């Protein structure tokens, strides 16, 4: 099972409130006139007016249509130029607006901000703000709170840019950031969660860590933060993920591979646990706005509702933060137990003597893969197998594959805003399910045959469950495709469940006892073949099904099923429009029929 790497996807829970802003910004638009007025105010000499305009823009940025119009009016250029303003409080409002435009506008808008010199404007603040650190939170004043909030927003912008644009990471690696970021990594600092988010992204590029003056000190601090059981789970798992990024650096050898793997996995397990009454918390959010009292003063009623909506939004963001932390932790666990590794690939190329075309950054990584590094990586792999037991993690992950979605019936008041809240939370819960499935697949591939033998009955039950889930979701997905609706999420779920079937069949195939191997029923085999011949099913799912056929097709005393599998494979080789499918089918034919010693060979092949 391949490595899950979803870390560049946008996480809108990055949004933080700017509490020092004016109390009456424009939060909804009615015409282009309102936009033009706000943009004009951004150029005002009155600082309060500028701040008021920036806060209004930060609200507009969340709305797709508003954001599109403002981009046409050069809001990107105006905001980027204004970030250099000398006043920290005004710069905070500007930075919040910029972050929201990048966060909600994605790659295209982030690129435009970079083209307008945004990084230079951000870095111009670092010398002054770093001088105030850590006094800004150890001896808090109103001024130091502004400094801290501004620094947090600037770091958050960099996080969003890293998630939107991978080239940002490379740019940051050659910037002044390595000179400042390590000093901001202080356990007691409120900025530490954001610093860890940014460190996680930038350490994915080897150049960044190589430019840090005292790398061992960073490793020790990261280890402490990732190991602290009472620490914020979001920050803790990002500390662990940063350690994971640095696992192949020579400095890690001094940190200790055994400690590294245990720290990363323990933090990930802790962060992936969900012990909240989600439905109860959501009902409280619903009732927040539903409890607004009738008021003869319409303006007062509107203000009261807006305040409660803001409180609901904060509660929603808190829940989303918890759910995104679980998703992130599951991604990290899946990567730890993945069979894939860019370093393993690099070593394979190096050892093979093949001349391969590599990009400049890959070339840099290849150059540092000397004999010492290979020895370290071999030690790492041996240590990982010695200290980690995937079987211990599997039960908790299985529970997350069936996490319950929120019912639309919770919205008994018919509140449109609350309906959007339920939809947003359910979309994230679906992401939890999918990441749990991907993680489970990798964990199953990592268990040993002794454990698989002892849990054969449970694994076979999991196979049956996975088949039923895949079948059910496949029907929904195909129905959507027939009506030209988007079925990407459903197909992802289908592929995830079939990957579980493949992982289970493969791990039990490694067990010597024939009676413990997966025995597909005729209905299951027919169902998998039907999925493979359905024109609406993506090739990625068909390829996974063929991989299953290459395992279950080898079982004896199943001649009728073997014939169905063999006929399908030959038909695929003759008629499939995809070379990938043909190649996979050829491999399956070789796996099943090459030996010519089984009971099905003569009557079938």
mmCIF file of N, CA and C in Angstrom, residues 210-286:
data_model
loop_
_atom_site.group_PDB
_atom_site.id
_atom_site.type_symbol
_atom_site.label_atom_id
_atom_site.label_comp_id
_atom_site.label_asym_id
_atom_site.label_seq_id
_atom_site.Cartn_x
_atom_site.Cartn_y
_atom_site.Cartn_z
ATOM 1 N N UNK A 210 19.589 21.384 7.068
ATOM 2 C CA UNK A 210 21.038 21.513 6.918
ATOM 3 C C UNK A 210 21.526 22.928 7.203
ATOM 4 N N UNK A 211 20.632 23.907 7.160
ATOM 5 C CA UNK A 211 21.019 25.297 7.393
ATOM 6 C C UNK A 211 20.780 25.742 8.836
ATOM 7 N N UNK A 212 20.219 24.848 9.655
ATOM 8 C CA UNK A 212 19.997 25.177 11.062
ATOM 9 C C UNK A 212 21.315 25.059 11.829
ATOM 10 N N UNK A 213 21.602 26.069 12.641
ATOM 11 C CA UNK A 213 22.915 26.143 13.312
ATOM 12 C C UNK A 213 23.123 25.014 14.320
ATOM 13 N N UNK A 214 22.103 24.710 15.140
ATOM 14 C CA UNK A 214 22.252 23.698 16.190
ATOM 15 C C UNK A 214 21.159 22.633 16.047
ATOM 16 N N UNK A 215 21.315 21.742 15.085
ATOM 17 C CA UNK A 215 20.247 20.768 14.799
ATOM 18 C C UNK A 215 19.943 19.827 15.957
ATOM 19 N N UNK A 216 20.966 19.446 16.718
ATOM 20 C CA UNK A 216 20.713 18.504 17.823
ATOM 21 C C UNK A 216 19.797 19.097 18.882
ATOM 22 N N UNK A 217 19.926 20.410 19.121
ATOM 23 C CA UNK A 217 19.052 21.068 20.095
ATOM 24 C C UNK A 217 17.597 21.031 19.623
ATOM 25 N N UNK A 218 17.400 21.203 18.318
ATOM 26 C CA UNK A 218 16.046 21.135 17.760
ATOM 27 C C UNK A 218 15.467 19.739 17.941
ATOM 28 N N UNK A 219 16.272 18.727 17.689
ATOM 29 C CA UNK A 219 15.809 17.350 17.834
ATOM 30 C C UNK A 219 15.390 17.054 19.270
ATOM 31 N N UNK A 220 16.172 17.524 20.222
ATOM 32 C CA UNK A 220 15.859 17.294 21.638
ATOM 33 C C UNK A 220 14.554 17.981 22.008
ATOM 34 N N UNK A 221 14.383 19.246 21.562
ATOM 35 C CA UNK A 221 13.148 19.987 21.860
ATOM 36 C C UNK A 221 11.940 19.317 21.224
ATOM 37 N N UNK A 222 12.093 18.901 19.973
ATOM 38 C CA UNK A 222 10.992 18.206 19.297
ATOM 39 C C UNK A 222 10.630 16.921 20.029
ATOM 40 N N UNK A 223 11.633 16.183 20.473
ATOM 41 C CA UNK A 223 11.376 14.951 21.210
ATOM 42 C C UNK A 223 10.631 15.210 22.509
ATOM 43 N N UNK A 224 11.004 16.290 23.192
ATOM 44 C CA UNK A 224 10.325 16.642 24.448
ATOM 45 C C UNK A 224 8.864 17.003 24.193
ATOM 46 N N UNK A 225 8.619 17.818 23.166
ATOM 47 C CA UNK A 225 7.251 18.252 22.856
ATOM 48 C C UNK A 225 6.387 17.077 22.400
ATOM 49 N N UNK A 226 6.966 16.194 21.590
ATOM 50 C CA UNK A 226 6.198 15.049 21.090
ATOM 51 C C UNK A 226 5.919 14.023 22.185
ATOM 52 N N UNK A 227 6.735 14.017 23.238
ATOM 53 C CA UNK A 227 6.596 13.019 24.309
ATOM 54 C C UNK A 227 5.736 13.509 25.466
ATOM 55 N N UNK A 228 5.444 14.797 25.509
ATOM 56 C CA UNK A 228 4.701 15.367 26.631
ATOM 57 C C UNK A 228 3.222 14.993 26.523
ATOM 58 N N UNK A 229 2.781 14.092 27.387
ATOM 59 C CA UNK A 229 1.417 13.561 27.283
ATOM 60 C C UNK A 229 0.339 14.596 27.564
ATOM 61 N N UNK A 230 0.661 15.621 28.352
ATOM 62 C CA UNK A 230 -0.335 16.639 28.682
ATOM 63 C C UNK A 230 -0.313 17.822 27.721
ATOM 64 N N UNK A 231 0.524 17.733 26.688
ATOM 65 C CA UNK A 231 0.661 18.843 25.753
ATOM 66 C C UNK A 231 -0.478 18.803 24.733
ATOM 67 N N UNK A 232 -0.759 19.944 24.134
ATOM 68 C CA UNK A 232 -1.773 20.057 23.099
ATOM 69 C C UNK A 232 -1.561 18.980 22.023
ATOM 70 N N UNK A 233 -2.623 18.202 21.722
ATOM 71 C CA UNK A 233 -2.468 17.062 20.801
ATOM 72 C C UNK A 233 -2.080 17.515 19.402
ATOM 73 N N UNK A 234 -2.639 18.624 18.957
ATOM 74 C CA UNK A 234 -2.334 19.149 17.637
ATOM 75 C C UNK A 234 -0.847 19.484 17.523
ATOM 76 N N UNK A 235 -0.322 20.186 18.538
ATOM 77 C CA UNK A 235 1.095 20.553 18.522
ATOM 78 C C UNK A 235 1.971 19.317 18.689
ATOM 79 N N UNK A 236 1.554 18.413 19.567
ATOM 80 C CA UNK A 236 2.358 17.222 19.845
ATOM 81 C C UNK A 236 2.540 16.361 18.597
ATOM 82 N N UNK A 237 1.474 16.148 17.837
ATOM 83 C CA UNK A 237 1.589 15.283 16.664
ATOM 84 C C UNK A 237 2.376 15.976 15.559
ATOM 85 N N UNK A 238 2.351 17.322 15.520
ATOM 86 C CA UNK A 238 3.172 18.016 14.528
ATOM 87 C C UNK A 238 4.654 17.957 14.910
ATOM 88 N N UNK A 239 4.937 17.955 16.199
ATOM 89 C CA UNK A 239 6.327 17.738 16.632
ATOM 90 C C UNK A 239 6.784 16.345 16.214
ATOM 91 N N UNK A 240 5.907 15.366 16.387
ATOM 92 C CA UNK A 240 6.231 13.989 15.998
ATOM 93 C C UNK A 240 6.427 13.882 14.484
ATOM 94 N N UNK A 241 5.566 14.557 13.726
ATOM 95 C CA UNK A 241 5.662 14.513 12.268
ATOM 96 C C UNK A 241 6.951 15.167 11.783
ATOM 97 N N UNK A 242 7.398 16.215 12.474
ATOM 98 C CA UNK A 242 8.664 16.855 12.115
ATOM 99 C C UNK A 242 9.827 15.902 12.371
ATOM 100 N N UNK A 243 9.779 15.193 13.491
ATOM 101 C CA UNK A 243 10.798 14.167 13.760
ATOM 102 C C UNK A 243 10.790 13.104 12.663
ATOM 103 N N UNK A 244 9.608 12.734 12.222
ATOM 104 C CA UNK A 244 9.506 11.739 11.144
ATOM 105 C C UNK A 244 10.173 12.264 9.871
ATOM 106 N N UNK A 245 9.956 13.545 9.564
ATOM 107 C CA UNK A 245 10.603 14.139 8.386
ATOM 108 C C UNK A 245 12.124 14.074 8.489
ATOM 109 N N UNK A 246 12.627 14.177 9.713
ATOM 110 C CA UNK A 246 14.075 14.259 9.932
ATOM 111 C C UNK A 246 14.718 12.892 10.185
ATOM 112 N N UNK A 247 13.960 11.828 9.997
ATOM 113 C CA UNK A 247 14.445 10.492 10.373
ATOM 114 C C UNK A 247 15.675 10.075 9.594
ATOM 115 N N UNK A 248 15.880 10.635 8.414
ATOM 116 C CA UNK A 248 17.008 10.214 7.587
ATOM 117 C C UNK A 248 18.218 11.141 7.689
ATOM 118 N N UNK A 249 18.136 12.143 8.564
ATOM 119 C CA UNK A 249 19.276 13.030 8.750
ATOM 120 C C UNK A 249 20.289 12.354 9.683
ATOM 121 N N UNK A 250 21.558 12.557 9.423
ATOM 122 C CA UNK A 250 22.595 11.911 10.225
ATOM 123 C C UNK A 250 22.502 12.297 11.694
ATOM 124 N N UNK A 251 22.027 13.517 11.961
ATOM 125 C CA UNK A 251 21.933 13.968 13.352
ATOM 126 C C UNK A 251 20.975 13.107 14.160
ATOM 127 N N UNK A 252 20.017 12.459 13.480
ATOM 128 C CA UNK A 252 19.035 11.645 14.186
ATOM 129 C C UNK A 252 19.685 10.432 14.823
ATOM 130 N N UNK A 253 20.817 9.998 14.268
ATOM 131 C CA UNK A 253 21.504 8.831 14.820
ATOM 132 C C UNK A 253 21.857 9.073 16.281
ATOM 133 N N UNK A 254 22.184 10.328 16.621
ATOM 134 C CA UNK A 254 22.515 10.664 18.007
ATOM 135 C C UNK A 254 21.256 10.733 18.875
ATOM 136 N N UNK A 255 20.132 11.057 18.228
ATOM 137 C CA UNK A 255 18.869 11.121 18.960
ATOM 138 C C UNK A 255 18.426 9.727 19.373
ATOM 139 N N UNK A 256 18.715 8.738 18.532
ATOM 140 C CA UNK A 256 18.353 7.355 18.843
ATOM 141 C C UNK A 256 17.136 6.914 18.061
ATOM 142 N N UNK A 257 17.303 5.932 17.180
ATOM 143 C CA UNK A 257 16.190 5.497 16.345
ATOM 144 C C UNK A 257 15.074 4.864 17.164
ATOM 145 N N UNK A 258 15.440 4.103 18.196
ATOM 146 C CA UNK A 258 14.420 3.485 19.026
ATOM 147 C C UNK A 258 13.527 4.558 19.657
ATOM 148 N N UNK A 259 14.157 5.570 20.219
ATOM 149 C CA UNK A 259 13.407 6.668 20.822
ATOM 150 C C UNK A 259 12.598 7.407 19.768
ATOM 151 N N UNK A 260 13.171 7.589 18.581
ATOM 152 C CA UNK A 260 12.484 8.303 17.506
ATOM 153 C C UNK A 260 11.174 7.621 17.149
ATOM 154 N N UNK A 261 11.235 6.318 16.852
ATOM 155 C CA UNK A 261 10.031 5.623 16.405
ATOM 156 C C UNK A 261 8.972 5.534 17.502
ATOM 157 N N UNK A 262 9.405 5.262 18.713
ATOM 158 C CA UNK A 262 8.433 5.183 19.808
ATOM 159 C C UNK A 262 7.766 6.530 20.055
ATOM 160 N N UNK A 263 8.539 7.602 19.970
ATOM 161 C CA UNK A 263 7.993 8.940 20.184
ATOM 162 C C UNK A 263 6.976 9.293 19.102
ATOM 163 N N UNK A 264 7.332 9.044 17.849
ATOM 164 C CA UNK A 264 6.447 9.377 16.730
ATOM 165 C C UNK A 264 5.146 8.591 16.813
ATOM 166 N N UNK A 265 5.242 7.291 17.050
ATOM 167 C CA UNK A 265 4.044 6.450 17.063
ATOM 168 C C UNK A 265 3.178 6.742 18.284
ATOM 169 N N UNK A 266 3.782 6.904 19.453
ATOM 170 C CA UNK A 266 2.992 7.196 20.658
ATOM 171 C C UNK A 266 2.221 8.500 20.518
ATOM 172 N N UNK A 267 2.867 9.528 19.962
ATOM 173 C CA UNK A 267 2.189 10.820 19.766
ATOM 174 C C UNK A 267 1.068 10.680 18.749
ATOM 175 N N UNK A 268 1.288 9.885 17.712
ATOM 176 C CA UNK A 268 0.271 9.702 16.679
ATOM 177 C C UNK A 268 -0.937 8.949 17.224
ATOM 178 N N UNK A 269 -0.683 7.926 18.021
ATOM 179 C CA UNK A 269 -1.784 7.158 18.612
ATOM 180 C C UNK A 269 -2.616 8.050 19.526
ATOM 181 N N UNK A 270 -1.939 8.830 20.355
ATOM 182 C CA UNK A 270 -2.652 9.727 21.272
ATOM 183 C C UNK A 270 -3.491 10.744 20.513
ATOM 184 N N UNK A 271 -2.949 11.263 19.409
ATOM 185 C CA UNK A 271 -3.659 12.288 18.645
ATOM 186 C C UNK A 271 -4.809 11.719 17.826
ATOM 187 N N UNK A 272 -4.778 10.417 17.548
ATOM 188 C CA UNK A 272 -5.821 9.815 16.715
ATOM 189 C C UNK A 272 -7.018 9.335 17.529
ATOM 190 N N UNK A 273 -6.969 9.486 18.837
ATOM 191 C CA UNK A 273 -8.066 9.013 19.677
ATOM 192 C C UNK A 273 -9.152 10.087 19.794
ATOM 193 N N UNK A 274 -10.403 9.639 19.773
ATOM 194 C CA UNK A 274 -11.531 10.558 19.875
ATOM 195 C C UNK A 274 -12.386 10.136 21.064
ATOM 196 N N UNK A 275 -12.443 10.986 22.073
ATOM 197 C CA UNK A 275 -13.189 10.635 23.283
ATOM 198 C C UNK A 275 -14.243 11.687 23.615
ATOM 199 N N UNK A 276 -14.771 12.369 22.592
ATOM 200 C CA UNK A 276 -15.769 13.407 22.806
ATOM 201 C C UNK A 276 -17.169 12.897 22.458
ATOM 202 N N UNK A 277 -18.174 13.508 23.063
ATOM 203 C CA UNK A 277 -19.561 13.272 22.669
ATOM 204 C C UNK A 277 -19.857 14.274 21.547
ATOM 205 N N UNK A 278 -19.531 13.890 20.311
ATOM 206 C CA UNK A 278 -19.630 14.818 19.192
ATOM 207 C C UNK A 278 -21.050 15.314 18.992
ATOM 208 N N UNK A 279 -22.007 14.405 19.029
ATOM 209 C CA UNK A 279 -23.397 14.819 18.813
ATOM 210 C C UNK A 279 -23.845 15.800 19.891
ATOM 211 N N UNK A 280 -23.455 15.540 21.145
ATOM 212 C CA UNK A 280 -23.823 16.450 22.228
ATOM 213 C C UNK A 280 -23.208 17.837 22.040
ATOM 214 N N UNK A 281 -21.940 17.873 21.594
ATOM 215 C CA UNK A 281 -21.281 19.156 21.379
ATOM 216 C C UNK A 281 -21.938 19.924 20.239
ATOM 217 N N UNK A 282 -22.341 19.202 19.200
ATOM 218 C CA UNK A 282 -22.972 19.855 18.048
ATOM 219 C C UNK A 282 -24.353 20.390 18.421
ATOM 220 N N UNK A 283 -25.088 19.650 19.233
ATOM 221 C CA UNK A 283 -26.402 20.134 19.688
ATOM 222 C C UNK A 283 -26.245 21.435 20.478
ATOM 223 N N UNK A 284 -25.205 21.522 21.289
ATOM 224 C CA UNK A 284 -24.946 22.759 22.031
ATOM 225 C C UNK A 284 -24.672 23.923 21.083
ATOM 226 N N UNK A 285 -23.942 23.648 19.999
ATOM 227 C CA UNK A 285 -23.684 24.691 19.010
ATOM 228 C C UNK A 285 -24.985 25.140 18.347
ATOM 229 N N UNK A 286 -25.851 24.183 18.052
ATOM 230 C CA UNK A 286 -27.145 24.520 17.454
ATOM 231 C C UNK A 286 -27.968 25.411 18.368
#
